[in-house]
Short mmCIF file of C-alpha atoms in Angstrom, two decimals:
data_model
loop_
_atom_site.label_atom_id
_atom_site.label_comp_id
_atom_site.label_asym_id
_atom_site.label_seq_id
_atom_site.Cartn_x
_atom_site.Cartn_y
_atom_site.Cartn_z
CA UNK A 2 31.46 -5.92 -31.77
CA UNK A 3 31.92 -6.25 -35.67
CA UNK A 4 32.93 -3.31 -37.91
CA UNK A 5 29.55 -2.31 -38.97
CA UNK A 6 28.13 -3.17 -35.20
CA UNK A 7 30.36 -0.47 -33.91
CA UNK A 8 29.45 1.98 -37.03
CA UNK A 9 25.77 2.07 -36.05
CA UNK A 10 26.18 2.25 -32.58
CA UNK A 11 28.05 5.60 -32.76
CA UNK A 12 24.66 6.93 -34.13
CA UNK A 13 23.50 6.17 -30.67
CA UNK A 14 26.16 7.09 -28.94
CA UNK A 15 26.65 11.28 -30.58
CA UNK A 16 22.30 11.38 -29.66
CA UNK A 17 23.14 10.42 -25.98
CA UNK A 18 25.51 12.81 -25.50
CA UNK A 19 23.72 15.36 -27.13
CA UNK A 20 20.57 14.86 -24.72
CA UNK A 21 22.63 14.83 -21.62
CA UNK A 22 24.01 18.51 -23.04
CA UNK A 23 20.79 20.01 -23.46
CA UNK A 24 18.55 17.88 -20.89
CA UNK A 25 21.24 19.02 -18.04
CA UNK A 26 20.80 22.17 -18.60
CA UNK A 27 16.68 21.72 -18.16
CA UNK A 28 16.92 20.11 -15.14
CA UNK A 29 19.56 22.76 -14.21
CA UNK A 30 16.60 25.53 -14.99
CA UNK A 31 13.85 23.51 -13.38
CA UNK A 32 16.18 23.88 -10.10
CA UNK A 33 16.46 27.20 -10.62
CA UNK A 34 12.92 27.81 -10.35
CA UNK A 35 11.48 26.02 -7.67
CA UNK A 36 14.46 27.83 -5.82
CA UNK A 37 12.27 31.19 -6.89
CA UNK A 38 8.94 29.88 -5.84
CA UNK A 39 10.22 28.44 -2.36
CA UNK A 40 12.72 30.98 -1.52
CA UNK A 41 10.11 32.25 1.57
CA UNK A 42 9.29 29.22 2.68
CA UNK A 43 11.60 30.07 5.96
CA UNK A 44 10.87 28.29 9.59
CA UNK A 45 9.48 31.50 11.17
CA UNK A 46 7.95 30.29 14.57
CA UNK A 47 7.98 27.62 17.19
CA UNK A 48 4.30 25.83 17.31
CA UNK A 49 1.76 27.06 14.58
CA UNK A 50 -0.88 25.25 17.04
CA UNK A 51 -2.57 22.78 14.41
CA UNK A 52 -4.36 19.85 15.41
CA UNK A 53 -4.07 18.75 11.53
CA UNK A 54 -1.58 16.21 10.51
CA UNK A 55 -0.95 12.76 8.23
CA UNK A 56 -1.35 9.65 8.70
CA UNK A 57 2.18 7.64 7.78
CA UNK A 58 2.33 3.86 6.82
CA UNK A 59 4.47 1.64 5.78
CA UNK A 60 5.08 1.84 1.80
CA UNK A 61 4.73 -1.26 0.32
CA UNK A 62 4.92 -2.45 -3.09
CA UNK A 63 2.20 -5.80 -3.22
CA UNK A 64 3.49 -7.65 0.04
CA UNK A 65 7.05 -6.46 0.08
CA UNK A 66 8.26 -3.34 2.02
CA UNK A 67 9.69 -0.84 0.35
CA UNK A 68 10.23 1.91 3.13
CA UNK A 69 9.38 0.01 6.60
CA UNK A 70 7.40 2.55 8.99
CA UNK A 71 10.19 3.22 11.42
CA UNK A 72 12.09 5.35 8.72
CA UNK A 73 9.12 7.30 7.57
CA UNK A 74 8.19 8.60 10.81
CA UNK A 75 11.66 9.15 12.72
CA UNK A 76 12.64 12.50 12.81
CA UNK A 77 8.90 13.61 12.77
CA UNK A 78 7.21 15.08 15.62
CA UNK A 79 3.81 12.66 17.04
CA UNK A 80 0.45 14.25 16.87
CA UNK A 81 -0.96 11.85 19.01
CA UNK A 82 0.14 9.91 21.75
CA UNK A 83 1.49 6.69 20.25
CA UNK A 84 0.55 4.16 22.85
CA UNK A 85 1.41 -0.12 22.33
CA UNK A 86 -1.35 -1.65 22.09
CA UNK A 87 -0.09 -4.61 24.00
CA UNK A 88 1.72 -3.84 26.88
CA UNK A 89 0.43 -2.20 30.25
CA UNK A 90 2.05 0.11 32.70
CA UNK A 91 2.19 0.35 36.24
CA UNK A 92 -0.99 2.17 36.35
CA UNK A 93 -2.43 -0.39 33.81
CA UNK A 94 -2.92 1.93 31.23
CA UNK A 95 -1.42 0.77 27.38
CA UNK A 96 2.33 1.91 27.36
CA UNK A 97 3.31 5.37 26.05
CA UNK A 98 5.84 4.98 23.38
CA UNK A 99 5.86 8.58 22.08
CA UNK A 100 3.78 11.54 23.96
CA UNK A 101 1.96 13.69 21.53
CA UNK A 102 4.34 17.12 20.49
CA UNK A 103 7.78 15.12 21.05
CA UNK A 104 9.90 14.37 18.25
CA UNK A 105 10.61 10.44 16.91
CA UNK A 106 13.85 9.00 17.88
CA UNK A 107 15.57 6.46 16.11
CA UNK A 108 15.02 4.19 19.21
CA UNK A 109 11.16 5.35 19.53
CA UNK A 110 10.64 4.37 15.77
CA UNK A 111 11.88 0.41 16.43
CA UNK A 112 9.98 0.36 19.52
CA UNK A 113 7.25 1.76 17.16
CA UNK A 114 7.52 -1.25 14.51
CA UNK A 115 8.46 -3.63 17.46
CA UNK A 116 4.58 -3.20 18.67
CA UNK A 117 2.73 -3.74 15.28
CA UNK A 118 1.79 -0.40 15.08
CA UNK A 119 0.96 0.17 11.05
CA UNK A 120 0.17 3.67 11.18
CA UNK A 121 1.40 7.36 13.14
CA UNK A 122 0.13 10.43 12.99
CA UNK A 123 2.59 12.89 13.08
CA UNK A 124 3.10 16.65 12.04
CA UNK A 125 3.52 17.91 8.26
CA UNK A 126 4.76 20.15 6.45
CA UNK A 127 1.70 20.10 4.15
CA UNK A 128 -0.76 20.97 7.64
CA UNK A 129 0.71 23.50 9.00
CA UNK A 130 -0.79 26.63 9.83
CA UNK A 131 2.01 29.27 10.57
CA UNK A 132 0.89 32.91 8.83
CA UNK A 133 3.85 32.67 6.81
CA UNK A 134 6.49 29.87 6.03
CA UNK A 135 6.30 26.86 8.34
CA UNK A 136 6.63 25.62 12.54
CA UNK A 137 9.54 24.20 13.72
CA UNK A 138 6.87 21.48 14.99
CA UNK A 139 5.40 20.10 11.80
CA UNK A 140 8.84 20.70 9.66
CA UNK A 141 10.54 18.34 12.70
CA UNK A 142 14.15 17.27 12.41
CA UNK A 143 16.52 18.95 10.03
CA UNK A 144 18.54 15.93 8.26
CA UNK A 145 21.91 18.17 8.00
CA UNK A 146 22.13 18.35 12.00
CA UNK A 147 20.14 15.61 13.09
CA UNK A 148 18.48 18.07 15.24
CA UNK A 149 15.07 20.05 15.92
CA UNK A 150 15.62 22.59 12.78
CA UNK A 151 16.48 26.33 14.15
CA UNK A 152 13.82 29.76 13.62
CA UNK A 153 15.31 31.10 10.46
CA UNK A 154 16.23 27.85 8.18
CA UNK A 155 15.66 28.01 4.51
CA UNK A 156 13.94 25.19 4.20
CA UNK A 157 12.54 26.37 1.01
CA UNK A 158 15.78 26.35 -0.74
CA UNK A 159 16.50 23.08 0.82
CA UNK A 160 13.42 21.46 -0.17
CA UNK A 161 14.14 22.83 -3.84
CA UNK A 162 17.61 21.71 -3.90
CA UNK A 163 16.68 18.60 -2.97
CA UNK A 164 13.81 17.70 -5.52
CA UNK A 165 16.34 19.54 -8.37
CA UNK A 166 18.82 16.92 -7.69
CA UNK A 167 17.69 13.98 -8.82
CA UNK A 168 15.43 15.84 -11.33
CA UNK A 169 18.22 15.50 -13.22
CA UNK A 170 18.50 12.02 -13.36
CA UNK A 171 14.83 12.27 -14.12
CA UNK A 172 14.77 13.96 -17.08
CA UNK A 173 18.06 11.59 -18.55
CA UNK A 174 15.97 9.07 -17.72
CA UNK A 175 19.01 7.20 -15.73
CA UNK A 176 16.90 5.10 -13.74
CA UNK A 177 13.50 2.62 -14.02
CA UNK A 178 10.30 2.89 -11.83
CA UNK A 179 8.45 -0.20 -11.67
CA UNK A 180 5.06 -0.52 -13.11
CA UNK A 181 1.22 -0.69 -11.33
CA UNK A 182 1.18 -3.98 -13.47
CA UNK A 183 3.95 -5.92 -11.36
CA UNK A 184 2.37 -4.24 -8.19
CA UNK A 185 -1.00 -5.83 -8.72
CA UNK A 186 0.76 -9.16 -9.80
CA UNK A 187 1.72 -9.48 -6.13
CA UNK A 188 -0.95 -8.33 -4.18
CA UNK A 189 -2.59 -12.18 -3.96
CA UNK A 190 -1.97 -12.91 -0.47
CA UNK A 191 -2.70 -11.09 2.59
CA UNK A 192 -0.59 -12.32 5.79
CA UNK A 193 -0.87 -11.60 9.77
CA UNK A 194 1.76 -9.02 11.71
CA UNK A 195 1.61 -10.28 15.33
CA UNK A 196 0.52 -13.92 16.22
CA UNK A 197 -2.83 -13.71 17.66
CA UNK A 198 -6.91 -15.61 17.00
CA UNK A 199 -8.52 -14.91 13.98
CA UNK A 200 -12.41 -14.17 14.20
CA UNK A 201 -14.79 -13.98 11.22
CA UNK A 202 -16.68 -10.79 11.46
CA UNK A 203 -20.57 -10.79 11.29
CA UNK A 204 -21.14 -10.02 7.15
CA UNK A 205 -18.30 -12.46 6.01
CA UNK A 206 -19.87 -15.38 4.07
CA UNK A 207 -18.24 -18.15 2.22
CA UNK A 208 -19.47 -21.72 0.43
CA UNK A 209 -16.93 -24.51 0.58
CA UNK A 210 -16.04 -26.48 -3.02
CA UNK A 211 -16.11 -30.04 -3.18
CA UNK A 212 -12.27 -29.46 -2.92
CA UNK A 213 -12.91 -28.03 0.44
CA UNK A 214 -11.88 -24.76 -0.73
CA UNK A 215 -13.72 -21.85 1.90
CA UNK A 216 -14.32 -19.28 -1.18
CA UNK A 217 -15.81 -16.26 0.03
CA UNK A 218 -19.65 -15.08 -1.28
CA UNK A 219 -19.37 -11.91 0.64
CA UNK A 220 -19.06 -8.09 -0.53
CA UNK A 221 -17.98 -6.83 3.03
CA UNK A 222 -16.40 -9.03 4.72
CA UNK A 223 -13.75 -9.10 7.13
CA UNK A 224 -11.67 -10.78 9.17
CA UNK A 225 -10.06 -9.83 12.82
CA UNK A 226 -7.24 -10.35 14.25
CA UNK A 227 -6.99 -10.29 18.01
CA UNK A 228 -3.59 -10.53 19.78
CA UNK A 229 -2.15 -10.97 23.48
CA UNK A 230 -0.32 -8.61 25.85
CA UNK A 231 3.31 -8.72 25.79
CA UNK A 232 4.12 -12.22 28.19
CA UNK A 233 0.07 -13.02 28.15
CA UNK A 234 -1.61 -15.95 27.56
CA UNK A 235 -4.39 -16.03 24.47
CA UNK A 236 -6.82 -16.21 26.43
CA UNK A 237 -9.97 -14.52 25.42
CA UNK A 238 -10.15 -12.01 28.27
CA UNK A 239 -6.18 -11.01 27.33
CA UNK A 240 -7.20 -10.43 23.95
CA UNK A 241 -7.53 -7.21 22.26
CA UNK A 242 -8.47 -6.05 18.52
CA UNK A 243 -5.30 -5.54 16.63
CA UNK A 244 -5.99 -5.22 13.21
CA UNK A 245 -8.88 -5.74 10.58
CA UNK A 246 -8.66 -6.93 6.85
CA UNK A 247 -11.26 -6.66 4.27
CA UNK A 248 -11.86 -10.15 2.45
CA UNK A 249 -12.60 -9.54 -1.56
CA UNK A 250 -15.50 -11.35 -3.08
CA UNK A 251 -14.20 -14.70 -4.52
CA UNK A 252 -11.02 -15.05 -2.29
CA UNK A 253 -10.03 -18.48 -0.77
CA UNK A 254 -10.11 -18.43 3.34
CA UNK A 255 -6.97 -20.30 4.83
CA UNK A 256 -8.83 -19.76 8.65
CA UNK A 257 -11.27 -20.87 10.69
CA UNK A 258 -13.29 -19.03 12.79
CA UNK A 259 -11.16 -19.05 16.58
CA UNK A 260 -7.87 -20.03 14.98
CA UNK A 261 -4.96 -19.13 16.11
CA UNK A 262 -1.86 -17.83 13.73
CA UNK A 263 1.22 -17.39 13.83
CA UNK A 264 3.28 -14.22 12.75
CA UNK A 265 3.79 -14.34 8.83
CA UNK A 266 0.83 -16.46 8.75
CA UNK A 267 -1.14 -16.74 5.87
CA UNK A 268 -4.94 -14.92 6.00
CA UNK A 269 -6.50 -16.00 2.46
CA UNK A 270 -5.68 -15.69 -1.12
CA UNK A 271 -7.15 -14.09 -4.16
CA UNK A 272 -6.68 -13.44 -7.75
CA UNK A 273 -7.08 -9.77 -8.43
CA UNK A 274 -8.14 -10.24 -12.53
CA UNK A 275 -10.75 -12.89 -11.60
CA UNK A 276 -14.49 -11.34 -11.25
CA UNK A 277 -15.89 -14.25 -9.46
CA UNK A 278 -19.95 -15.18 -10.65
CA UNK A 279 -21.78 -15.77 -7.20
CA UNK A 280 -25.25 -17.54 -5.99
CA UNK A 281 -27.16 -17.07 -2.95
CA UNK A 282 -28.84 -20.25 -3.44
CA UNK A 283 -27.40 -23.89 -4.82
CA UNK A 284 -29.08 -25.32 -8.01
CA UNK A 285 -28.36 -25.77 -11.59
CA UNK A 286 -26.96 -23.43 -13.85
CA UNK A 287 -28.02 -23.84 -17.23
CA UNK A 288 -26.16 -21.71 -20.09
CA UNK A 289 -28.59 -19.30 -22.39
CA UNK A 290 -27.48 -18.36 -26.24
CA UNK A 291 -23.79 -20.03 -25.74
CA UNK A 292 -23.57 -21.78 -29.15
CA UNK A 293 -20.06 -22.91 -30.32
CA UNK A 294 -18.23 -20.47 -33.15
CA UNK A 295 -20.81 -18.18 -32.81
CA UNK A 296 -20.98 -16.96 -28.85
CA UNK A 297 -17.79 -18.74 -28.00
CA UNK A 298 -14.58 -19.89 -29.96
CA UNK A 299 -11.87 -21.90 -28.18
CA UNK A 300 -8.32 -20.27 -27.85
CA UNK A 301 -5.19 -21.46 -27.08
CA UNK A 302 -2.88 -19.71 -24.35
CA UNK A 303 0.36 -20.03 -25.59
CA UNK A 304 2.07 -19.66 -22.41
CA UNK A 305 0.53 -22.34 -20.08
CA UNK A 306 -0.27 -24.16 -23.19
CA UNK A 307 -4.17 -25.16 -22.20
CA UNK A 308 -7.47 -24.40 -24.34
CA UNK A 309 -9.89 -21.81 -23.14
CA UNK A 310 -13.37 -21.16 -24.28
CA UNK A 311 -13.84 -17.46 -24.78
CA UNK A 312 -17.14 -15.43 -25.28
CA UNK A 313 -17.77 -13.76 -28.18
CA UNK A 314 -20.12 -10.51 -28.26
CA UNK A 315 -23.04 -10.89 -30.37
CA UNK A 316 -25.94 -8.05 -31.44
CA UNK A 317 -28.62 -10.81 -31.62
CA UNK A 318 -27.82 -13.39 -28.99
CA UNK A 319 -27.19 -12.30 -25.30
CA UNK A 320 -24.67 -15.04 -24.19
CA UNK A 321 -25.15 -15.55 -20.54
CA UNK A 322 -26.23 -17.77 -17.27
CA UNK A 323 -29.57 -19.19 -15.66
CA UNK A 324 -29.40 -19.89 -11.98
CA UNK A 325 -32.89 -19.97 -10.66
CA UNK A 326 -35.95 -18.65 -11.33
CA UNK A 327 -35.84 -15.11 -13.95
CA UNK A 328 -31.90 -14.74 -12.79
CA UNK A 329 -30.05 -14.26 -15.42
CA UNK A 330 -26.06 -13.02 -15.13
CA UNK A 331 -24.04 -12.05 -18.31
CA UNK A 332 -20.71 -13.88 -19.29
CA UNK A 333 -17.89 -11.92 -19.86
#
C-alpha cells in the first residue's frame, strides 16, 4: 500500500470496528429474546400421537447437492414405513429399511440414499401435537448425546441458542449466500438416479428439427423412469415405476421411448429464460407489422459478440406472427 492508500483505508477500518461494537451487541439482544419466547418449549411427554409430519428431500442448489438426504433425515424418527423399492424379502414383500415410529440411524440413512429413495417422511417439530411443549417422537435425537432426547430437555433454550449463534455472524454480515440468479443458471439439465427404461408418458408431445433435435410441444408432459430389482434383469415384468419428471414446454429430449439409461444419465435439456412460440400444425409463418427501426432495431450483445433483432413496442402497430388461418401470436 502507498501512503495515502493506507490513509483512506483507516476510514474503513475505525467504521468496521465500530459496527462489530454495536452490531454484537444486537445479535447479543436478539439471543436474548428468543431465549424469552422459547423458554417453555420443554419435551414434556413420550408420543403426542400425530399422524402429521414433513416430507424431507434432498436440498439441492440447480443439479448440485447441497445437503444429500441421508443427513437431513438421520436422527429423525420415520412416519412411515420406509420400504426399497427394489429389493424383495423372503415373504416377497419390498424390503423394510426403517419401520414407521423408529428413529434413523446413521446406517439406515445410507441404506436410505443407497435405494434411490428422494423423499422420507418423518416426525417434526413443527407437527406435533403435545398440549404443551413438544414429544420426544417428533423432536427425535438430541445432537449433544446422540441419543433419543430425555422428558424434561430445554429444547427451547437450545433451539434459541442455536439460531442466536450464528445470528451474529448474520448481522456482521461475515459470510455470502448465493443468489436465485446462479440457482436458475444451473437448473438446464435434468439427469436419472438409478439406471433403469425410460417411457414417454401419454400427454408428452414433441416435433423433431431438421437438426434432429426432439423439442418438446407439450404443456404436461412427462417422462418415467422404470428400474430393476436389486440383481434383476430389465425385463419388463421386473420393472417397477421409480420416479417421474415433468418435461417443460420447449425442452430438447435426449430419449427415446423404451431406452434404457444409465445412472447419471442425461433426461433432456432446457433453457429456463427461453419462452418457446409453438404450432399444432406445420405451415408458413408470415411476420405482421415487423418493419425495420420502427418494430425492431438490431443490437449487439457485447458478450458473445453476435447481432440480435429486438422488438420494439409500438401504440399503432401490433408486431407479431401469422401461422394459419386468424392465429395470430405476439412477439416479445
Amino acid at each position: 500500500l502507498s501512503v495515502l492508500e493506507y490513509f483512506i483505508s483507516t476510514h474503513g477500518a475505525r467504521k468496521g470496528l465500530a459496527d462489530t461494537a454495536l452490531k454484537t451487541a444486537d445479535a447479543g439482544y436478539l439471543t436474548r429474546r428468543l431465549v424469552d419466547v422459547a423458554q417453555d418449549v420443554t419435551i414434556t411427554e413420550e408420543d403426542c400421537g400425530t399422524i402429521l409430519g414433513l416430507e424431507m428431500s434432498a436440498l439441492k442448489e440447480g443439479e448440485d447437492i447441497i445437503e444429500p438426504l441421508r443427513e437431513r433425515v438421520v436422527g429423525c424418527v420415520a412416519l412411515d414405513e420406509v420400504t426399497d423399492p427394489h429389493e424383495l424379502d423372503e415373504d416377497g414383500r419390498p424390503k423394510v429399511l426403517v419401520e414407521a415410529g423408529k428413529l434413523i440411524l446413521e446406517e439406515t440413512s445410507q441404506a436410505i440414499e443407497d435405494a434411490g429413495i428422494e423423499t422420507v417422511k418423518i416426525r417434526s417439530v413443527l407437527t406435533c401435537e403435545a398440549k404443551r411443549g413438544v414429544c420426544r417422537m417428533c423432536y427425535g435425537r438430541n445432537l449433544a448425546t446422540m441419543d433419543m432426547v430425555d422428558l424434561g430437555e430445554a429444547v427451547g433454550i437450545l433451539a434459541a441458542q442455536s439460531i442466536g449463534e450464528p445470528g451474529t455472524q448474520l448481522t456482521l454480515r461475515t459470510f455470502h449466500i448465493g443468489g436465485t440468479a446462479a440457482r436458475i443458471a444451473e437448473q438446464t439439465v435434468r439427469k436419472t438416479k438409478v439406471e433403469g427404461v425410460i417411457e414417454h408418458g401419454d400427454r408428452l408431445t414433441f416435433v423433431k428439427t431438421p437438426e434432429g433435435h426432439q423439442v418438446v410441444t407439450s404443456y404436461e408432459g412427462e417422462l418415467i423412469l422404470k428400474a430393476a430389482a436389486h440383481g434383476g434383469h430389465t425385463a419388463a415384468a421386473k420393472l417397477a415405476v421409480h420416479s417421474r419428471f415433468q418435461v417443460p414446454l420447449g425442452a430438447t429430449l435426449m430419449v427415446e421411448d423404451g431406452q434404457k439409461v444409465a445412472k447419471d444419465g442425461v433426461l433432456f435439456t432446457w433453457d429456463p429464460y427461453t419462452n418457446p412460440i409453438m404450432t399444432d400444425v406445420g405451415g408458413l409463418v408470415r411476420f405482421v407489422d415487423i418493419v425495420d427501426d420502427e418494430t425492431v432495431r438490431e443490437e449487439l450483445d457485447e458478450i458473445t459478440g453476435r447481432r440480435q433483432r429486438v422488438i420494439i413496442e409500438d401504440r399503432e402497430k401490433k408486431p407479431g406472427s401469422v401461422g394459419g388461418p386468424g392465429a395470430r401470436q405476439g412477439v416479445a
